[in-house]
Short mmCIF file of C-alpha atoms in Angstrom, two decimals:
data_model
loop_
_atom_site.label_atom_id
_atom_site.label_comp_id
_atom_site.label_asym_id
_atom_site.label_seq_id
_atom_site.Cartn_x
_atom_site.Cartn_y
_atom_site.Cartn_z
CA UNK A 1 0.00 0.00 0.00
CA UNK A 2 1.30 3.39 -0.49
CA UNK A 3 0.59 6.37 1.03
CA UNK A 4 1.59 10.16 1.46
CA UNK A 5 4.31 10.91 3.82
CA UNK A 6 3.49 11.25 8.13
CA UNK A 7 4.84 13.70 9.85
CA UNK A 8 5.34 14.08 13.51
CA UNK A 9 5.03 17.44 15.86
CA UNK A 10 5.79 17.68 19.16
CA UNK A 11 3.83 20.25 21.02
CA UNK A 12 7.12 21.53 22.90
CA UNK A 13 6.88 22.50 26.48
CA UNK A 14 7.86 25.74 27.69
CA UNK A 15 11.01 25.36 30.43
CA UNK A 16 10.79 27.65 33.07
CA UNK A 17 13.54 29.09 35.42
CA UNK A 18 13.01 28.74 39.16
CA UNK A 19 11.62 32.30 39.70
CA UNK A 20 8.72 31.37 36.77
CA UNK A 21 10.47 33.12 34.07
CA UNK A 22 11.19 31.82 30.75
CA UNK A 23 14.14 29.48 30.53
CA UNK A 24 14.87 29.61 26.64
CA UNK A 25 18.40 27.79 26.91
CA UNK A 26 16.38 24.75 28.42
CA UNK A 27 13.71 25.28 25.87
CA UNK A 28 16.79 25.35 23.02
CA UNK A 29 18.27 22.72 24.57
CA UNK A 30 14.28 19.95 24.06
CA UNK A 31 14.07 21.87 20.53
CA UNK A 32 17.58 20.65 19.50
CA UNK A 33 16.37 16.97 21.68
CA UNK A 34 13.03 16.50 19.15
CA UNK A 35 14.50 17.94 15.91
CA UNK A 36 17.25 15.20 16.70
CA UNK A 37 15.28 12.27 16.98
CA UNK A 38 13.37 13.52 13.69
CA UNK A 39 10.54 15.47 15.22
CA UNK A 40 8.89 18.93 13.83
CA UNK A 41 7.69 21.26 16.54
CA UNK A 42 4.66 23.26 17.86
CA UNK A 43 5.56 25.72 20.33
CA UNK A 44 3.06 28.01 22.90
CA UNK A 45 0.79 25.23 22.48
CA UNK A 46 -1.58 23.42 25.65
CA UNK A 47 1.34 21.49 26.84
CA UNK A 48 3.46 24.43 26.50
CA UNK A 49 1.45 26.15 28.75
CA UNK A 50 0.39 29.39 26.46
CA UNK A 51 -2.53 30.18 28.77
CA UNK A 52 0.41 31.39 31.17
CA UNK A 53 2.16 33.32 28.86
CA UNK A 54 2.06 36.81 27.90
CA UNK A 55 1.80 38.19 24.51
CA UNK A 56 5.41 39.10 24.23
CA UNK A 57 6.80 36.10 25.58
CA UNK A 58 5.07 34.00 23.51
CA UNK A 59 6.69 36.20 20.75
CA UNK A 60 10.02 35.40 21.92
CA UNK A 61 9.49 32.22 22.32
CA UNK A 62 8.53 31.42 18.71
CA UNK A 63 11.18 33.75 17.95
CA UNK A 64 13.81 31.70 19.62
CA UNK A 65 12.36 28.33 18.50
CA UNK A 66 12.74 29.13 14.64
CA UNK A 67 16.06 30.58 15.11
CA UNK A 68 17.21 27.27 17.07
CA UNK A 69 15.68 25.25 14.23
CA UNK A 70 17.24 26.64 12.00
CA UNK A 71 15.75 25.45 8.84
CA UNK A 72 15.67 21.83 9.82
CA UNK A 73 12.50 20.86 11.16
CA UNK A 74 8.83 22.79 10.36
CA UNK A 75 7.52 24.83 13.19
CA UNK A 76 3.46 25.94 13.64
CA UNK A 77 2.79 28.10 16.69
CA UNK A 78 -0.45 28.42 18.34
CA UNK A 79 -2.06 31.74 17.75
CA UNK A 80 -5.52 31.27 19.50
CA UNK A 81 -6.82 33.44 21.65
CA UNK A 82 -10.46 34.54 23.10
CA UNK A 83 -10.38 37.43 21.56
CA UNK A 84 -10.09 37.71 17.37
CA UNK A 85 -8.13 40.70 17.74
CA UNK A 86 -5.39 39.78 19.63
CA UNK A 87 -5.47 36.31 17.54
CA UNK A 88 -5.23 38.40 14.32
CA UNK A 89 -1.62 40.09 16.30
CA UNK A 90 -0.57 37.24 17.62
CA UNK A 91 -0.89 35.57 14.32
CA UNK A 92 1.00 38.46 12.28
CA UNK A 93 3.87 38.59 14.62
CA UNK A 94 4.11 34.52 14.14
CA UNK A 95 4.17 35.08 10.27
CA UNK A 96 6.61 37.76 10.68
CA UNK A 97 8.91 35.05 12.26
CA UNK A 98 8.91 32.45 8.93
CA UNK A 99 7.10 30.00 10.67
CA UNK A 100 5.48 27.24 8.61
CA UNK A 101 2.40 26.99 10.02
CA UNK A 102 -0.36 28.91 12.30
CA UNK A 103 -2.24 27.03 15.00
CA UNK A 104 -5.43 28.84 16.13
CA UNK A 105 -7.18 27.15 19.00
CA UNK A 106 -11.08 27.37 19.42
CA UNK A 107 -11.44 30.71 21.62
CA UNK A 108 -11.91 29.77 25.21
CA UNK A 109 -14.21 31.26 28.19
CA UNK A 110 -16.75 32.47 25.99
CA UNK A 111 -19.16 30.25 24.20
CA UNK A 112 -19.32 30.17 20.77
CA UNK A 113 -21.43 28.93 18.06
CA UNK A 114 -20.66 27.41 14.60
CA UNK A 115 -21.23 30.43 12.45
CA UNK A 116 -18.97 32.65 15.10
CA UNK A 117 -16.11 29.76 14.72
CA UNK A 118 -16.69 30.62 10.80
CA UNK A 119 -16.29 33.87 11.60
CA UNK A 120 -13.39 34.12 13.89
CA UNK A 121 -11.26 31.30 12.06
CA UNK A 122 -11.55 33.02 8.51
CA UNK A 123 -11.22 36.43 9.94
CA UNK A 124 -7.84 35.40 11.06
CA UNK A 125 -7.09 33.10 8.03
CA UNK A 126 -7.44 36.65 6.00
CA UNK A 127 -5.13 38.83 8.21
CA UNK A 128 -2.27 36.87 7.35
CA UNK A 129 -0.18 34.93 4.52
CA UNK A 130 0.84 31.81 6.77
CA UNK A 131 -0.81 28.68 6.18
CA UNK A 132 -3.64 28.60 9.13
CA UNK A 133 -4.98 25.55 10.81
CA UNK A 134 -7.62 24.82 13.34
CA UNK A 135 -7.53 23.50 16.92
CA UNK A 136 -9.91 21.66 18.37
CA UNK A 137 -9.99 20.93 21.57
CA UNK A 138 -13.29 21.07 23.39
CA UNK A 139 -12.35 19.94 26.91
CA UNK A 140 -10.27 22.31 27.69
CA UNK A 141 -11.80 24.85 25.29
CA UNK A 142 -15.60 24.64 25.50
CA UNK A 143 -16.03 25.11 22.31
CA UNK A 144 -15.74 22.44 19.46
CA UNK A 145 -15.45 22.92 15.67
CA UNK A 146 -18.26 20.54 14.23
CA UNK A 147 -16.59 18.52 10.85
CA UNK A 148 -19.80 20.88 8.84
CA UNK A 149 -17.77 23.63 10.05
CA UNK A 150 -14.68 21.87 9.30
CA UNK A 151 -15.68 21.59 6.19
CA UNK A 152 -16.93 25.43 5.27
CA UNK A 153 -13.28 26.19 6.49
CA UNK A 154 -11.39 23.51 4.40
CA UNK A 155 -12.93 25.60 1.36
CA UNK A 156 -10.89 28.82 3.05
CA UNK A 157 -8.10 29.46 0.41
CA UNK A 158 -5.74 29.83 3.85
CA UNK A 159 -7.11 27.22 5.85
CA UNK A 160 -4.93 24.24 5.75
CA UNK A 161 -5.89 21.74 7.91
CA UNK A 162 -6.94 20.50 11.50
CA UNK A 163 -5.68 19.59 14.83
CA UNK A 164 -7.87 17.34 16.68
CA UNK A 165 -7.16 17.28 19.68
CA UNK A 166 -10.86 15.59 21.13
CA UNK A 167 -9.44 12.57 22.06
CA UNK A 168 -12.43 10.26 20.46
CA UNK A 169 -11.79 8.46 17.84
CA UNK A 170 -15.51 8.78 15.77
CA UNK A 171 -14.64 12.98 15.93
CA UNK A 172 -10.99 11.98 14.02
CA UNK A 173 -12.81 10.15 11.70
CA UNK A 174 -15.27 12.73 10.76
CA UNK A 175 -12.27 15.44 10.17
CA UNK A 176 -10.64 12.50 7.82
CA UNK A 177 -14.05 12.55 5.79
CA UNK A 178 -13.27 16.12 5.46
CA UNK A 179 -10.32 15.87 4.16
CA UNK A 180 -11.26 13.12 1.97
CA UNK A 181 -14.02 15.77 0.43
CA UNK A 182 -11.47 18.70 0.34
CA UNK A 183 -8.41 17.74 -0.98
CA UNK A 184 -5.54 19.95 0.64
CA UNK A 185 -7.52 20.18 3.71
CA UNK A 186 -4.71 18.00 6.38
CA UNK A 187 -5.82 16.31 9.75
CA UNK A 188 -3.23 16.16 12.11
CA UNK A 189 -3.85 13.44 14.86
CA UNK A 190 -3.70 14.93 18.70
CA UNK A 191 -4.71 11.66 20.98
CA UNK A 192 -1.24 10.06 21.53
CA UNK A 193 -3.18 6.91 21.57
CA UNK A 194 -4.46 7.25 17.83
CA UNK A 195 -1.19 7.70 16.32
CA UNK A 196 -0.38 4.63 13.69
CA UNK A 197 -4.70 4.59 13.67
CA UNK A 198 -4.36 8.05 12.44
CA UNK A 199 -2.09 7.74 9.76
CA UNK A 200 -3.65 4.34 8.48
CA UNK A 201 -6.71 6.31 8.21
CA UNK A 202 -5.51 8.79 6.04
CA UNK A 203 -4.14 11.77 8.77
CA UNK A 204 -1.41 13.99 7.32
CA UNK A 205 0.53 13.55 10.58
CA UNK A 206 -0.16 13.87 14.29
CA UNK A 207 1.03 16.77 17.11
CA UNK A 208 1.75 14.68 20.09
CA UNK A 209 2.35 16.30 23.74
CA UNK A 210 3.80 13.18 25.15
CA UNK A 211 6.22 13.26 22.68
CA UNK A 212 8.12 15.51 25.12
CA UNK A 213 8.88 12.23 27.45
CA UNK A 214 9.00 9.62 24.22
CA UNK A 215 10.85 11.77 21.11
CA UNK A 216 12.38 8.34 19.86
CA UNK A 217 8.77 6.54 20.33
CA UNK A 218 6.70 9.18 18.46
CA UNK A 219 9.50 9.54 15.79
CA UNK A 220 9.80 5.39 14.98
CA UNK A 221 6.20 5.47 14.93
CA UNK A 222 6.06 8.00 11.92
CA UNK A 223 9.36 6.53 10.55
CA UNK A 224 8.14 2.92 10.68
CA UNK A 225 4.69 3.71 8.50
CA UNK A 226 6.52 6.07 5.99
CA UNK A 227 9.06 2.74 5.72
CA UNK A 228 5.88 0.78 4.99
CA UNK A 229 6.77 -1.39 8.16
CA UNK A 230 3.40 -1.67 10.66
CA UNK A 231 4.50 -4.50 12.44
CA UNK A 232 7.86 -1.86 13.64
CA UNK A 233 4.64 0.70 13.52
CA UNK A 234 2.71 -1.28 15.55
CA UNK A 235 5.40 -2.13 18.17
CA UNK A 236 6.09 2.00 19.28
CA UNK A 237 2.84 2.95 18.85
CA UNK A 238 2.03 -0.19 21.49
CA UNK A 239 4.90 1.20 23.72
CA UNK A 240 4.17 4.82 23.69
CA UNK A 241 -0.08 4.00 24.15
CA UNK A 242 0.84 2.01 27.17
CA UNK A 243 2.98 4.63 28.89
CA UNK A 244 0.07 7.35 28.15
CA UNK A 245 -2.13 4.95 29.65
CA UNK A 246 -0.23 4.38 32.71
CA UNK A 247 0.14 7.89 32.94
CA UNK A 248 -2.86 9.68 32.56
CA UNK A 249 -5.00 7.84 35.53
CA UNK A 250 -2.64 10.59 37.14
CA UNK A 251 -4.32 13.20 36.50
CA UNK A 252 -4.14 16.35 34.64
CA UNK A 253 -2.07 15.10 31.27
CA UNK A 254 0.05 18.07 29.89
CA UNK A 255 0.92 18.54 33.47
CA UNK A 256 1.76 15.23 33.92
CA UNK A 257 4.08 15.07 30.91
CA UNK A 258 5.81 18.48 31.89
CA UNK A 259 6.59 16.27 35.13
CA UNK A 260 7.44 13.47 33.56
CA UNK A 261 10.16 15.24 31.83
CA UNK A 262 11.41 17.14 35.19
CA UNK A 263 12.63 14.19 36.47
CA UNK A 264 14.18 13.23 34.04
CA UNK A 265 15.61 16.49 32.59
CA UNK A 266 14.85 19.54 36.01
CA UNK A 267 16.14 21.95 33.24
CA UNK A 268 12.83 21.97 32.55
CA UNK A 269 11.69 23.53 34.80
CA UNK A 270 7.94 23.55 36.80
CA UNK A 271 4.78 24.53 35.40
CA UNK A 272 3.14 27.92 35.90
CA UNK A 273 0.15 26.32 36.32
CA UNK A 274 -1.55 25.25 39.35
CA UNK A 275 -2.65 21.92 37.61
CA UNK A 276 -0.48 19.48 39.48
CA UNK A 277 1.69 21.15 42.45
CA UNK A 278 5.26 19.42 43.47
CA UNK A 279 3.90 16.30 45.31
CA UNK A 280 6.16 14.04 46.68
CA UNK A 281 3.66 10.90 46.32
CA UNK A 282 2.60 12.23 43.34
CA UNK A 283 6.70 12.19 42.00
CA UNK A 284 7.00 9.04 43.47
CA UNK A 285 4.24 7.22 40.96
CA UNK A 286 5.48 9.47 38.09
CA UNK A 287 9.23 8.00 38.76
CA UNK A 288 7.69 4.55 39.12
CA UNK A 289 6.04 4.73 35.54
CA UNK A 290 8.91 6.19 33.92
CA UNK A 291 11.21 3.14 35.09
CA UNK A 292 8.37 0.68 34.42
CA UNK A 293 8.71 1.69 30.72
CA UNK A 294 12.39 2.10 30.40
CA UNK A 295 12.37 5.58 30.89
CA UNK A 296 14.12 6.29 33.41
CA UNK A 297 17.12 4.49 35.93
CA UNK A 298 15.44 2.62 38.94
CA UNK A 299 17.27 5.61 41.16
CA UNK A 300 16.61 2.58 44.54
CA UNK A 301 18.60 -0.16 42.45
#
């Protein structure tokens, strides 16, 4: 069978000093880590904790993320915002930057309906020159773009494609019949767990947050498929669903992977948000799960 060629993103966290400021060495240092093990990269995304950023960080941040780059990987930044307006600045100051790709989650706090989403996602689609695709992610988000809506976007001459980031697999499925219809139109995979189910289904690629902990994992995954081997596809995506698994009865999970990856990198830094406060217990499972699955040296052996 042959097929277009998958691409991987890793929606980068943000590393963060000890006083809660921006740590963009550290934040070099996992860009360099993903491009490495073949990754592309999403920055001021949910598991890089944009809600706690301010405009101009989030600036500086893509700003330092291309430059580190450096040519060899794609990078999309997340634009979204409540607020059209300060999408529509966010989103030209991105552009300005040479990123590939524009990331505009559904606006958050307020509730939207269907023809607003048209509204909002074309108004910013217009303002700017940079490919532009949607977010969806209705948990977190409130809001969710309905594949109708999907589709009256696809037809946007800017409008690229689709994060879903829903986590069910029926709502994936709907956005790959609207890509099917719209040729152009590219669904990009966000449940870690839906990976190699993605890309047999016809996804463009997937953005993966626990990439962060698993670069190697997500990359064979994607590497494995575009080789044409699923049984070598099969294995990492079976390795990287358990660990998620494992993981997420935790709690909160872009907290938990920002965790994840303190101990086993503390350049990284805490989060800014409250989600999941240093716990010891809490560190203590986290630690246990990332030796279970190889990640990390039993520290008691």
């Amino acid at each position: 069978m042959t097929h277009d060629r998958k691409d991987a993103f890793v929606a980068l966290v943000t590393c963060f000093n000890n006083d809660e400021t921006i740590n963009f060495a550290a934040t070099r240092a996992q860009v360099r880590r993903q491009v490495a093990a073949g990754n592309n990269i999403m920055c001021a995304g949910t598991n890089g904790d944009f809600t706690a950023l301010t405009f101009d960080e989030k600036v500086r941040l893509c700003a330092e993320v291309v430059e580190e780059v450096g040519g060899r990987a794609r990078v999309i930044v997340n634009a979204g915002m409540p607020a059209t307006f300060e999408t529509i600045l966010l989103a030209k100051e991105f552009a300005a930057l040479g990123v590939d790709g524009i990331a505009v989650i559904t606006p958050f706090f307020i509730q939207c309906t269907q023809d607003g989403l048209i509204r909002h996602f074309s108004t910013v689609a217009d303002a700017v020159a940079t490919p532009t695709y949607l977010y969806d992610i209705p948990a977190r988000t409130q809001n969710h773009i309905e594949p109708a809506t999907a589709k009256t976007l696809a037809a946007h001459g800017n409008i690229a494609g689709i994060k879903d980031s829903g986590g069910a697999q029926d709502t994936l499925e709907a956005y790959l019949q609207v890509s099917r219809e719209m040729p152009g139109f590219e669904v990009y995979s966000g449940p870690d767990h839906l990976v190699h189910w993605a890309f047999q289904n016809g996804a463009k690629g997937c953005i993966s947050g626990l990439g962060n902990v698993m670069p190697e994992t997500l990359a064979a995954i994607v590497s494995a498929f575009n080789a044409g081997d699923e049984a070598g596809a099969t294995t990492a995506q079976d390795a990287f669903g358990a660990f998620r698994k494992d993981l997420y009865t935790l709690g909160y999970p872009p907290a938990l992977v920002k965790r994840s990856l303190y101990l086993m990198d503390a350049s990284v830094g805490a989060s800014r948000q409250p989600a999941l406060l240093p716990d010891a217990e809490q560190d203590r499972k986290i630690a246990a799960l990332l030796v279970k699955h190889g990640l990390m040296a039993d520290a008691s052996a």
